[in-house]
PDB file of C-alpha atoms in Angstrom:
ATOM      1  CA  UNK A   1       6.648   6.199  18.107  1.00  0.00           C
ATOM      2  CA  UNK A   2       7.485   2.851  17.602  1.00  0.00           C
ATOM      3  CA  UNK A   3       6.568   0.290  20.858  1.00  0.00           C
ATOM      4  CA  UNK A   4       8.438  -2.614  19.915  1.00  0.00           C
ATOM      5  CA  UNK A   5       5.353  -5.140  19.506  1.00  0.00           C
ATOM      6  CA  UNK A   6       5.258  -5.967  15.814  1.00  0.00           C
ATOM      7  CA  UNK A   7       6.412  -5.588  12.491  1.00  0.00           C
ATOM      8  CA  UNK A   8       5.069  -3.930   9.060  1.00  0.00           C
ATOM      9  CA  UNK A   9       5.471  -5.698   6.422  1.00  0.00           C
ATOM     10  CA  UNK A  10       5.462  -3.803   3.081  1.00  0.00           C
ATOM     11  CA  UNK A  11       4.760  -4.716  -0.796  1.00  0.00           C
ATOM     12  CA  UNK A  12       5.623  -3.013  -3.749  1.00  0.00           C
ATOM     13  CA  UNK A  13       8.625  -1.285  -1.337  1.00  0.00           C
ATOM     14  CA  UNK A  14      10.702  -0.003  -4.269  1.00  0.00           C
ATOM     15  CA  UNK A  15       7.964   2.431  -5.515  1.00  0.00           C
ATOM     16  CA  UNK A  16       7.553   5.957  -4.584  1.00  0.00           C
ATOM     17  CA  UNK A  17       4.934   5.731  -2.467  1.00  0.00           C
ATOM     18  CA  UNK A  18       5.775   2.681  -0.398  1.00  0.00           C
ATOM     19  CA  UNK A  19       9.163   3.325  -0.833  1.00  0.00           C
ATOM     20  CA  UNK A  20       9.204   6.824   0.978  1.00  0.00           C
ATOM     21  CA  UNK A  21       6.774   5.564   3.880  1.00  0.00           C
ATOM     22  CA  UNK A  22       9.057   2.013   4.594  1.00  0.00           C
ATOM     23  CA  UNK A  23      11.890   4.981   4.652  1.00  0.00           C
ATOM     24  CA  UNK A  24      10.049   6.977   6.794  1.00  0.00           C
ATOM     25  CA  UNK A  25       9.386   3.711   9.279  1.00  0.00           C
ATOM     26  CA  UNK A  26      12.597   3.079   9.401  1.00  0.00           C
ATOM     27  CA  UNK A  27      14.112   6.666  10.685  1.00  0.00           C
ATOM     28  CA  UNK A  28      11.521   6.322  13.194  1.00  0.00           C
ATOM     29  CA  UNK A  29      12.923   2.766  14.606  1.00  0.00           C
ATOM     30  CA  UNK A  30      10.147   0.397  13.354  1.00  0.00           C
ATOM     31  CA  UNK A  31      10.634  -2.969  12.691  1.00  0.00           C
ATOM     32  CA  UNK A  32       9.886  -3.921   8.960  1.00  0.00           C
ATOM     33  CA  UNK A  33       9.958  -6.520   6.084  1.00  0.00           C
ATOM     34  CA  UNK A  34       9.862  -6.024   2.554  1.00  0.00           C
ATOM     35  CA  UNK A  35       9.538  -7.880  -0.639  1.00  0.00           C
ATOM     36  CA  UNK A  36      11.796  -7.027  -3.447  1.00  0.00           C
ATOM     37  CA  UNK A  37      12.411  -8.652  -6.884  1.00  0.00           C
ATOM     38  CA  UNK A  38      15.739  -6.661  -6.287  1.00  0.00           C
ATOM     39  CA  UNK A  39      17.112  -6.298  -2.595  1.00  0.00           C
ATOM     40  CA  UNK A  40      20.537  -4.581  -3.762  1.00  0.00           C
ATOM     41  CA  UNK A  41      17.786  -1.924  -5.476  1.00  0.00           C
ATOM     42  CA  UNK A  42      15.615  -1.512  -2.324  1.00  0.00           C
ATOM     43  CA  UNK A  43      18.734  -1.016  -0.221  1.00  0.00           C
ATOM     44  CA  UNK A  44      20.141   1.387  -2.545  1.00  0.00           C
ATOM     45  CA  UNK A  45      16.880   3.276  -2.773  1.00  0.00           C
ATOM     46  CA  UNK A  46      16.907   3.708   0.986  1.00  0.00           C
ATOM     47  CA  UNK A  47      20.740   4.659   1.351  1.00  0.00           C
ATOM     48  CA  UNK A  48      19.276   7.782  -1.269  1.00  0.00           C
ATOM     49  CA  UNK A  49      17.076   8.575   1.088  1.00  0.00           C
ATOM     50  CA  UNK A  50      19.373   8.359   4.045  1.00  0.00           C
ATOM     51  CA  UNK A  51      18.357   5.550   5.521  1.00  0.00           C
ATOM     52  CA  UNK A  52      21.439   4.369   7.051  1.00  0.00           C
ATOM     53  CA  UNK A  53      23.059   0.929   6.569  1.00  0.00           C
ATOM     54  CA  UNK A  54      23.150   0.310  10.237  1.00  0.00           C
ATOM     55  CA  UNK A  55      19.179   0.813  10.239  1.00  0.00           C
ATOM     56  CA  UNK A  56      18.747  -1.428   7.322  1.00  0.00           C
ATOM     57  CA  UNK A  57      20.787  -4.197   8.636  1.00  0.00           C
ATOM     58  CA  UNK A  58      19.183  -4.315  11.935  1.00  0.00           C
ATOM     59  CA  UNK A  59      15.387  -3.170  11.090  1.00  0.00           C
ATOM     60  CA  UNK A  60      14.740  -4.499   8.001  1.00  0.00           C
ATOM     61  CA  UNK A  61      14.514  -7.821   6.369  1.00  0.00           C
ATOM     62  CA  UNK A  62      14.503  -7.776   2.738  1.00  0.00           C
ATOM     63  CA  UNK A  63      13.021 -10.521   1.439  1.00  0.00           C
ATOM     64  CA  UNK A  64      14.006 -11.164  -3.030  1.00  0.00           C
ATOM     65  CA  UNK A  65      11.296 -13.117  -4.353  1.00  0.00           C
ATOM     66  CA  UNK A  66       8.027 -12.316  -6.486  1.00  0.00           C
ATOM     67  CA  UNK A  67       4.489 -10.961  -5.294  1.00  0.00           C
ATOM     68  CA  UNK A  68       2.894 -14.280  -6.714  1.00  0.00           C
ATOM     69  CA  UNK A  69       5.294 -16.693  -5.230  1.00  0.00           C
ATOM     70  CA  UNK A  70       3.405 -17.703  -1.956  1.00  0.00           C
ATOM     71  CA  UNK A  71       6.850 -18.962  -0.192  1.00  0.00           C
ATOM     72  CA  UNK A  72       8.639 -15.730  -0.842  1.00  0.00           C
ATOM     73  CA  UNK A  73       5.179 -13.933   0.783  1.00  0.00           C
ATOM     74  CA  UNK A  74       5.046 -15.488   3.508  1.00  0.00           C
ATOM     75  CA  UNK A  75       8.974 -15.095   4.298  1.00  0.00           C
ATOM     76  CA  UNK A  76       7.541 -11.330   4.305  1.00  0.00           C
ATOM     77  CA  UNK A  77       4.894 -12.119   6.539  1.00  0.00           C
ATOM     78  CA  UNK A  78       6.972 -14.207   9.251  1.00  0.00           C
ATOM     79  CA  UNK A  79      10.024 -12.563   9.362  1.00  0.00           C
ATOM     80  CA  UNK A  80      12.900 -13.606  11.437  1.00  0.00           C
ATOM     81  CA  UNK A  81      13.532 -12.242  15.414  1.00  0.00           C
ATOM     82  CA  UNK A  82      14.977  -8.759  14.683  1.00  0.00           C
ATOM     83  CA  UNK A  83      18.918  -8.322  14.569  1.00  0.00           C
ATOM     84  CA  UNK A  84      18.472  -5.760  16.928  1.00  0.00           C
ATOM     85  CA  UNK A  85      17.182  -7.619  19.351  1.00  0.00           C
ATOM     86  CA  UNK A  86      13.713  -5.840  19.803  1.00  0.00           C
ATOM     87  CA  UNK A  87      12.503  -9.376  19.664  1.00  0.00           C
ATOM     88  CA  UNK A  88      13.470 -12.216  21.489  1.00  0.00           C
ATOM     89  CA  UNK A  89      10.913 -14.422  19.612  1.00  0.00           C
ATOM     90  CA  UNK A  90       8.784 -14.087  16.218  1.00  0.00           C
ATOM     91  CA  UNK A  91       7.898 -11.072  15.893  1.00  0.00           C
ATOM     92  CA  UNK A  92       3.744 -10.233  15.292  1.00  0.00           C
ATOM     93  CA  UNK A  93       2.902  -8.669  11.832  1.00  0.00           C
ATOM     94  CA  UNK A  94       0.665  -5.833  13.032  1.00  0.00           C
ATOM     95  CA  UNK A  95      -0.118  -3.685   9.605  1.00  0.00           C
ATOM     96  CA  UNK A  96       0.852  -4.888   5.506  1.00  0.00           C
ATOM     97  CA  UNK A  97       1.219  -1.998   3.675  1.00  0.00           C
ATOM     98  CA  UNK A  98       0.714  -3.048  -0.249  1.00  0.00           C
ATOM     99  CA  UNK A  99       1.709  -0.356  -3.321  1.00  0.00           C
ATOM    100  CA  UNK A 100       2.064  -2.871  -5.834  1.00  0.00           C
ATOM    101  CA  UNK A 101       1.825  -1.719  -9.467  1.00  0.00           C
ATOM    102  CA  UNK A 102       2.678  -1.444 -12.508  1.00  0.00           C
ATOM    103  CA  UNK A 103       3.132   2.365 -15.055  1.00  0.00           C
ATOM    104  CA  UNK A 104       1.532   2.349 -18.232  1.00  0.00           C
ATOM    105  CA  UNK A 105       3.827   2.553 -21.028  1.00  0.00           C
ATOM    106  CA  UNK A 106       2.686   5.669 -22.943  1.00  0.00           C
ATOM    107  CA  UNK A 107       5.304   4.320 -26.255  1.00  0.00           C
ATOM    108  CA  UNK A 108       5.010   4.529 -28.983  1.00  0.00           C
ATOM    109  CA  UNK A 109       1.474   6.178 -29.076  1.00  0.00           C
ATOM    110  CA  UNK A 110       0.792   8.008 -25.728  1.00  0.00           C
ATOM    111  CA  UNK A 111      -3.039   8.183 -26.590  1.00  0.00           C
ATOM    112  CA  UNK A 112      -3.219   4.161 -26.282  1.00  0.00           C
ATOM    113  CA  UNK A 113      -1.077   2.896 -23.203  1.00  0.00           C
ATOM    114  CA  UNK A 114      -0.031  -0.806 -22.755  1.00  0.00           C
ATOM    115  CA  UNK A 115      -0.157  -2.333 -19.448  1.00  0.00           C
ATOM    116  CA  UNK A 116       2.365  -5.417 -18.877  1.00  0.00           C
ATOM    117  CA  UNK A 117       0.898  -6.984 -16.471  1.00  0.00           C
ATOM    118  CA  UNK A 118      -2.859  -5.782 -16.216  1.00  0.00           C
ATOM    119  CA  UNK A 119      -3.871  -8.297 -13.141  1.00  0.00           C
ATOM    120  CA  UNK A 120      -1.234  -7.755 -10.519  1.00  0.00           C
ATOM    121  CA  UNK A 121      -2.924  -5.502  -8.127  1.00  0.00           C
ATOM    122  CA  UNK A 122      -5.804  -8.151  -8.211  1.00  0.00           C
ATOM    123  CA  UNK A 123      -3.313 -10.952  -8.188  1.00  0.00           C
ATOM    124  CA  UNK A 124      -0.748  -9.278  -5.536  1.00  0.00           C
ATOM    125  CA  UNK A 125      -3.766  -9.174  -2.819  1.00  0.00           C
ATOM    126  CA  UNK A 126      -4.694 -12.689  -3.584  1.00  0.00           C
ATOM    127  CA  UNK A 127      -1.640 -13.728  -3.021  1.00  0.00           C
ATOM    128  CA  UNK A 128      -1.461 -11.986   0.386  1.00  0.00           C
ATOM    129  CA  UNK A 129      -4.284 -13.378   1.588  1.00  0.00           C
ATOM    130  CA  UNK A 130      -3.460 -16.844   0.675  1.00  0.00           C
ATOM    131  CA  UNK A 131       0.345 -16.190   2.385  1.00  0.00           C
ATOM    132  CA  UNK A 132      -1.770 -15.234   5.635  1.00  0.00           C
ATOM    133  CA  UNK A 133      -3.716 -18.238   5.575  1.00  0.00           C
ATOM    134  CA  UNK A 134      -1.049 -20.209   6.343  1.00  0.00           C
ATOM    135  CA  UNK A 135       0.425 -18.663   9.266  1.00  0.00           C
ATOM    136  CA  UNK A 136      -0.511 -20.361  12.880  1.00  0.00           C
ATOM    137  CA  UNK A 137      -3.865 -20.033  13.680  1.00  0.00           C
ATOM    138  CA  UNK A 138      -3.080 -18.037  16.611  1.00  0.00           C
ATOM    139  CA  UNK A 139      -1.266 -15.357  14.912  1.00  0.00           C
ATOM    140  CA  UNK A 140      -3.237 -12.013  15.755  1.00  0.00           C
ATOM    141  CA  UNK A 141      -4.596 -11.179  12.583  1.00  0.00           C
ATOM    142  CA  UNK A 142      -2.919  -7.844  11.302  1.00  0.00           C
ATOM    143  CA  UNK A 143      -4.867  -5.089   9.092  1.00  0.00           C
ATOM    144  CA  UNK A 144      -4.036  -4.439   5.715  1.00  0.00           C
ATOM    145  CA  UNK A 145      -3.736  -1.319   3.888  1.00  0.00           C
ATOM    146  CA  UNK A 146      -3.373  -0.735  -0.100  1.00  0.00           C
ATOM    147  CA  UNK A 147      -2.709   1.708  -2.735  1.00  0.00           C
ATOM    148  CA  UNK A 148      -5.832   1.856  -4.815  1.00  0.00           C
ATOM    149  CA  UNK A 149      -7.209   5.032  -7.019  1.00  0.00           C
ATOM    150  CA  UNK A 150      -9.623   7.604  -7.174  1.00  0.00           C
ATOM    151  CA  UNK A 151     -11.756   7.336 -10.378  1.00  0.00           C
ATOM    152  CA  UNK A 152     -13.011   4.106  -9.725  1.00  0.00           C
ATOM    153  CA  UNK A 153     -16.005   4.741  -7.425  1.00  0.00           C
ATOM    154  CA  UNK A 154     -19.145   3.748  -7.792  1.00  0.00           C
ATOM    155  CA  UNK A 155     -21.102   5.839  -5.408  1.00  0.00           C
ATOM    156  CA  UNK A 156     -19.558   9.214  -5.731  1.00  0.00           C
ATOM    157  CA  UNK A 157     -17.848  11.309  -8.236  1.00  0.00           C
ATOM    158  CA  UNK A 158     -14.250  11.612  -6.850  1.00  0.00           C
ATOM    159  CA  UNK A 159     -12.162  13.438  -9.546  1.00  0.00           C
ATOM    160  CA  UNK A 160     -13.080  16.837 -11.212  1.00  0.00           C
ATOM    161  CA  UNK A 161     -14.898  16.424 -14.215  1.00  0.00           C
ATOM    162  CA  UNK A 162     -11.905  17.424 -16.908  1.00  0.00           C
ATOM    163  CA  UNK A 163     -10.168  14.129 -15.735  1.00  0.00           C
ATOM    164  CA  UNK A 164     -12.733  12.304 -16.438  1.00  0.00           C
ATOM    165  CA  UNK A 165     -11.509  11.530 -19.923  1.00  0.00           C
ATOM    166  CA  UNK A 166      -8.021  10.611 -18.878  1.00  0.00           C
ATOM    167  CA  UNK A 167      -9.184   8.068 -16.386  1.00  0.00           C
ATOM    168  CA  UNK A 168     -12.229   6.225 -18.049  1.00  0.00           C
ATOM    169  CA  UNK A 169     -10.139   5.592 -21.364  1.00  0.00           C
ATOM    170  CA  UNK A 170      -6.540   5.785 -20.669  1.00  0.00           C
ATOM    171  CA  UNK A 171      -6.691   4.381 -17.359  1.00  0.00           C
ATOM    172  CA  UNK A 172      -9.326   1.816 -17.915  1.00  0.00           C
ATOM    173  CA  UNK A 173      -7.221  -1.416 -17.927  1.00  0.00           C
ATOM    174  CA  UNK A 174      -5.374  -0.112 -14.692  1.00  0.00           C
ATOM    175  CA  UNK A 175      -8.706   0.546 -12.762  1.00  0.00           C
ATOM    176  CA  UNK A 176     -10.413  -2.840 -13.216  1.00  0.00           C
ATOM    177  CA  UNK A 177      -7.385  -4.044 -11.554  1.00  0.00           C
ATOM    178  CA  UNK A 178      -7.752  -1.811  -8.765  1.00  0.00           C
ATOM    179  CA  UNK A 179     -11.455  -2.403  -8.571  1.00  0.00           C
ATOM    180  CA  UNK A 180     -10.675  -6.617  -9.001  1.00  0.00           C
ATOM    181  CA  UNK A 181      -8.492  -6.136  -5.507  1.00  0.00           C
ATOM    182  CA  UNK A 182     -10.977  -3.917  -3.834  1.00  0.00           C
ATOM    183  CA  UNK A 183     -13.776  -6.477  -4.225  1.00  0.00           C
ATOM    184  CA  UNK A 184     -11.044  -8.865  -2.888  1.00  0.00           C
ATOM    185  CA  UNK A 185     -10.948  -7.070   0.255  1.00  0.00           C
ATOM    186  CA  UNK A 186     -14.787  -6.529   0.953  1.00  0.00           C
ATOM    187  CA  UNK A 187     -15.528 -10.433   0.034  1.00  0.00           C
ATOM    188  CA  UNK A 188     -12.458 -10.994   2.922  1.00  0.00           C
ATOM    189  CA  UNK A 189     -14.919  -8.980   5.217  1.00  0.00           C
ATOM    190  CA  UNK A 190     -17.757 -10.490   4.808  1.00  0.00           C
ATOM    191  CA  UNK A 191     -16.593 -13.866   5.844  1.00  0.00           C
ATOM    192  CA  UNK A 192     -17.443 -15.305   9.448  1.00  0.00           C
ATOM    193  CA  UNK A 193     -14.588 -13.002  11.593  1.00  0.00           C
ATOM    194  CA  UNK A 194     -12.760 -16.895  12.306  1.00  0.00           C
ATOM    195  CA  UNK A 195     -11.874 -17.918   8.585  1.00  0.00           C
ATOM    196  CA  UNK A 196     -10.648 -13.687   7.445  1.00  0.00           C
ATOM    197  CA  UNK A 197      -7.034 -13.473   6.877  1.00  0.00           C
ATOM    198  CA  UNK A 198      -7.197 -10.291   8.522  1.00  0.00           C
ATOM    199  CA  UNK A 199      -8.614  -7.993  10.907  1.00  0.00           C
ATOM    200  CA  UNK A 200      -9.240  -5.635   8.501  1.00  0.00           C
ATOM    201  CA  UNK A 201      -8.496  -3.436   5.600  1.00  0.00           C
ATOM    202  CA  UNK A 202      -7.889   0.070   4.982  1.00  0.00           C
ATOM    203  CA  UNK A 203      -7.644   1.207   1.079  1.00  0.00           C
ATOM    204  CA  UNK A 204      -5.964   4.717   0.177  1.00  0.00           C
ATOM    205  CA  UNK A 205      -6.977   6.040  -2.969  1.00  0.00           C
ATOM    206  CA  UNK A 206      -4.873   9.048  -3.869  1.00  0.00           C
ATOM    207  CA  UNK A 207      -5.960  11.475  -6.459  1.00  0.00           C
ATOM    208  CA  UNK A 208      -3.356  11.033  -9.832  1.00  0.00           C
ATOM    209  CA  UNK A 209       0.008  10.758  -8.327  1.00  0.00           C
ATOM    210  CA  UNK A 210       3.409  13.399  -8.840  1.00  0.00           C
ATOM    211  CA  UNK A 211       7.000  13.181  -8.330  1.00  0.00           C
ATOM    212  CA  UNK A 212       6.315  16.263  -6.823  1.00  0.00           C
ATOM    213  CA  UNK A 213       8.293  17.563  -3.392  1.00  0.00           C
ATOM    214  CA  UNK A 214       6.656  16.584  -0.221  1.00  0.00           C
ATOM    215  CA  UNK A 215       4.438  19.652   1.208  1.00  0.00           C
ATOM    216  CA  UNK A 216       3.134  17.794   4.393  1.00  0.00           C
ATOM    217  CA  UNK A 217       0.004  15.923   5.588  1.00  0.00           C
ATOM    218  CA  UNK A 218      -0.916  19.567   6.959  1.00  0.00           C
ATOM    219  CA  UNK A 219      -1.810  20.037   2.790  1.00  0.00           C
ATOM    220  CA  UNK A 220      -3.812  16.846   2.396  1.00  0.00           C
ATOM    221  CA  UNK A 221      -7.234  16.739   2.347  1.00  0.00           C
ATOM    222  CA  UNK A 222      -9.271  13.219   3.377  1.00  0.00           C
ATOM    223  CA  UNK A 223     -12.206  11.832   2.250  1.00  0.00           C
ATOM    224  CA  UNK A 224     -13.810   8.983   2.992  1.00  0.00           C
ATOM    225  CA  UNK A 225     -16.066   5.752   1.648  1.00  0.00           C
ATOM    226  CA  UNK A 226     -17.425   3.489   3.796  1.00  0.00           C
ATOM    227  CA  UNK A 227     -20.805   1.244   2.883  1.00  0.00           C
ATOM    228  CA  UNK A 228     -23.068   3.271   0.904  1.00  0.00           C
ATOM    229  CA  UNK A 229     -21.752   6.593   2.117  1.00  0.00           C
ATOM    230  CA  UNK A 230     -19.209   8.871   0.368  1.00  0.00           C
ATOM    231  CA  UNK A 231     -17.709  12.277   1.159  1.00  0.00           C
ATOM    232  CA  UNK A 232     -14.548  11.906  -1.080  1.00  0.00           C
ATOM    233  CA  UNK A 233     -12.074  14.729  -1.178  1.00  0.00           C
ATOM    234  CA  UNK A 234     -11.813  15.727  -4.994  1.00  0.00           C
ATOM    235  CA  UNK A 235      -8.862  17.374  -6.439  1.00  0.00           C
ATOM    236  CA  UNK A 236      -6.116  16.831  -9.218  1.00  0.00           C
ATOM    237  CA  UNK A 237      -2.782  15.951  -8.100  1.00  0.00           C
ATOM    238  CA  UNK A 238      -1.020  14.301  -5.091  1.00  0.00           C
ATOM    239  CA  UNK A 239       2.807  14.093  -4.571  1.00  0.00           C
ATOM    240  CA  UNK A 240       3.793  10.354  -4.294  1.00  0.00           C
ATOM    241  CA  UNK A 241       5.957  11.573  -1.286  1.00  0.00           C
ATOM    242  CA  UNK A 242       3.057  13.059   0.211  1.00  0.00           C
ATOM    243  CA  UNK A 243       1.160   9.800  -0.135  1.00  0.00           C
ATOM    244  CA  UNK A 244       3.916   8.097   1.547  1.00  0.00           C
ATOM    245  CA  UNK A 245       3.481  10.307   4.792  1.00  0.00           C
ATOM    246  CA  UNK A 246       0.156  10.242   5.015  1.00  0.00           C
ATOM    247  CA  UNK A 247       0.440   6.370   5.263  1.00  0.00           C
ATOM    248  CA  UNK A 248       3.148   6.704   7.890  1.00  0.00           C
ATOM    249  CA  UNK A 249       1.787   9.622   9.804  1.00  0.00           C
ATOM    250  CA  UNK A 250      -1.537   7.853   9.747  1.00  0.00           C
ATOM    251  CA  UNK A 251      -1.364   4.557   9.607  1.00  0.00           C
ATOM    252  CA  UNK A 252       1.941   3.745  10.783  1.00  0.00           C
ATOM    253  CA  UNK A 253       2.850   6.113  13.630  1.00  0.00           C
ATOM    254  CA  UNK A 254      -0.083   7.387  14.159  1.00  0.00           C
ATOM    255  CA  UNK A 255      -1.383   4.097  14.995  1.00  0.00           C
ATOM    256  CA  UNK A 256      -5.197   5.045  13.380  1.00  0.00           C
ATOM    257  CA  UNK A 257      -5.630   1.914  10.768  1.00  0.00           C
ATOM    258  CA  UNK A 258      -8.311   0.917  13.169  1.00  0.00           C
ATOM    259  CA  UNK A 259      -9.633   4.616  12.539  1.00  0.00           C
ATOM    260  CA  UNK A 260      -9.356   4.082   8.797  1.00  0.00           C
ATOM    261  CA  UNK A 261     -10.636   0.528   8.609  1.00  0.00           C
ATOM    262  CA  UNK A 262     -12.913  -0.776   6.558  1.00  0.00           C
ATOM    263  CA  UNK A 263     -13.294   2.514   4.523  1.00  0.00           C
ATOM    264  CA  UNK A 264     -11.676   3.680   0.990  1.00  0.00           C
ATOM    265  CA  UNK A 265     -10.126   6.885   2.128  1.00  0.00           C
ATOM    266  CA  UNK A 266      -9.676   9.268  -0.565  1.00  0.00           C
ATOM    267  CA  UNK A 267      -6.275  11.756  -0.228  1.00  0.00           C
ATOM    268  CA  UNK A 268      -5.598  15.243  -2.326  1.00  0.00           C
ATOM    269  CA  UNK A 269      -4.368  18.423  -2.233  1.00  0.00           C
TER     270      UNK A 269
END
């Protein structure tokens, strides 16, 4: 349950995954900020998922703007006291949660996807980081979490062996991004603790994702990464729903980022 003593700030917000974990925050009375290249889309979005107006207008603030634009980023990241009055000052940004992406287009020849924008998972962290450095110096430093991939691992074989195909060639151009923000993360880490943007990171790397219906984090199996040491979970599919409530129930309202951090933590059915 939400305690009233900071705000998650979340990237990417109109896509499934995000999108159905800020919704999820919400219900549950969190504060939160978004960015949105749309914010009539975002709110509309959350009305579908019943998200009332009321709870937008006094839990959220939307912030239009572009995951490269450092202004609009930090906006995000230093959010105004809350309308409802759960602050009476600036509020503390306790957990980012970053989905940004971009879908392959599979037309006109579905055997040899184009990618539109092949760096912004890469270029959406940077970004981030740089926002964060610009925040007071005495700003508790708050952990950040991100969508990455199975199928990118270097130290274990995370995906069964018939997808193989599907993510070394189709998926290739995708996965160096993924693997690009990744190494973003660790280099953060290994910097004296005074000069990291945050306090740490925690990266999610579902198995390929569905539009499926949410079945529950009771379905979900968790692996984990961490160093040289891998037990992933292996397994096809994952509902982007699910995702999203694995991040909330976890990470969110569970309160265990500090659980999850520094590790890739690999989710599947």
């Amino acid at each position: 349950m939400p305690t009233n003593d900071g705000v998650v700030a979340f990237f990417g917000a109109t896509g499934g995954s995000t999108l159905a974990c800020l919704a999820l925050a919400l219900k549950a009375g969190y504060t939160c900020s978004a960015l949105s290249r749309s914010s009539s889309k975002l709110q509309t979005l959350l009305l579908e998922r019943h998200v009332s107006q009321s709870i937008i207008d006094s839990h959220l603030t939307i912030v239009q703007g572009d995951i490269r634009d450092t202004n609009s980023v930090t906006r995000v990241l230093a959010p105004p006291p809350s309308k409802s009055n759960a602050f009476t000052s600036t509020p503390t940004l306790q957990l980012i949660i970053s989905g940004i992406g971009r879908p392959p287009n599979f037309s006109p020849n579905p055997l040899k996807p184009t990618f539109d924008d092949p760096t912004v998972c890469q270029d959406a962290i940077s970004t981030i980081l740089a926002a964060l450095r610009t925040l007071p110096p005495s700003s508790p430093k708050p952990v950040l979490a991100t969508l990455s991939t199975t199928g990118i691992s270097s130290r274990a074989r995370d995906i069964p062996i018939l997808m193989i195909p599907l993510y070394h060639w189709l998926l290739a151009v995708p996965h160096k991004d993924k693997l690009e923000m990744e190494a973003l993360l660790q280099a953060e880490m290994t910097k004296p603790a005074q000069h990291r943007a945050i306090k740490d990171f925690v990266v999610v790397r579902p198995s390929l994702l569905t539009d499926g219906a949410h079945l529950g984090t009771n379905k979900i199996r968790v692996g984990e990464e961490v160093g040289a040491t891998a037990t992933p979970a292996i397994g096809y599919t994952i509902s982007r729903e699910d995702v999203g409530g694995w991040m909330f129930d976890r990470l969110v309202d569970g309160h265990e980022k500090d659980k999850y951090a520094g590790k890739m933590i690999s989710i599947t059915y």
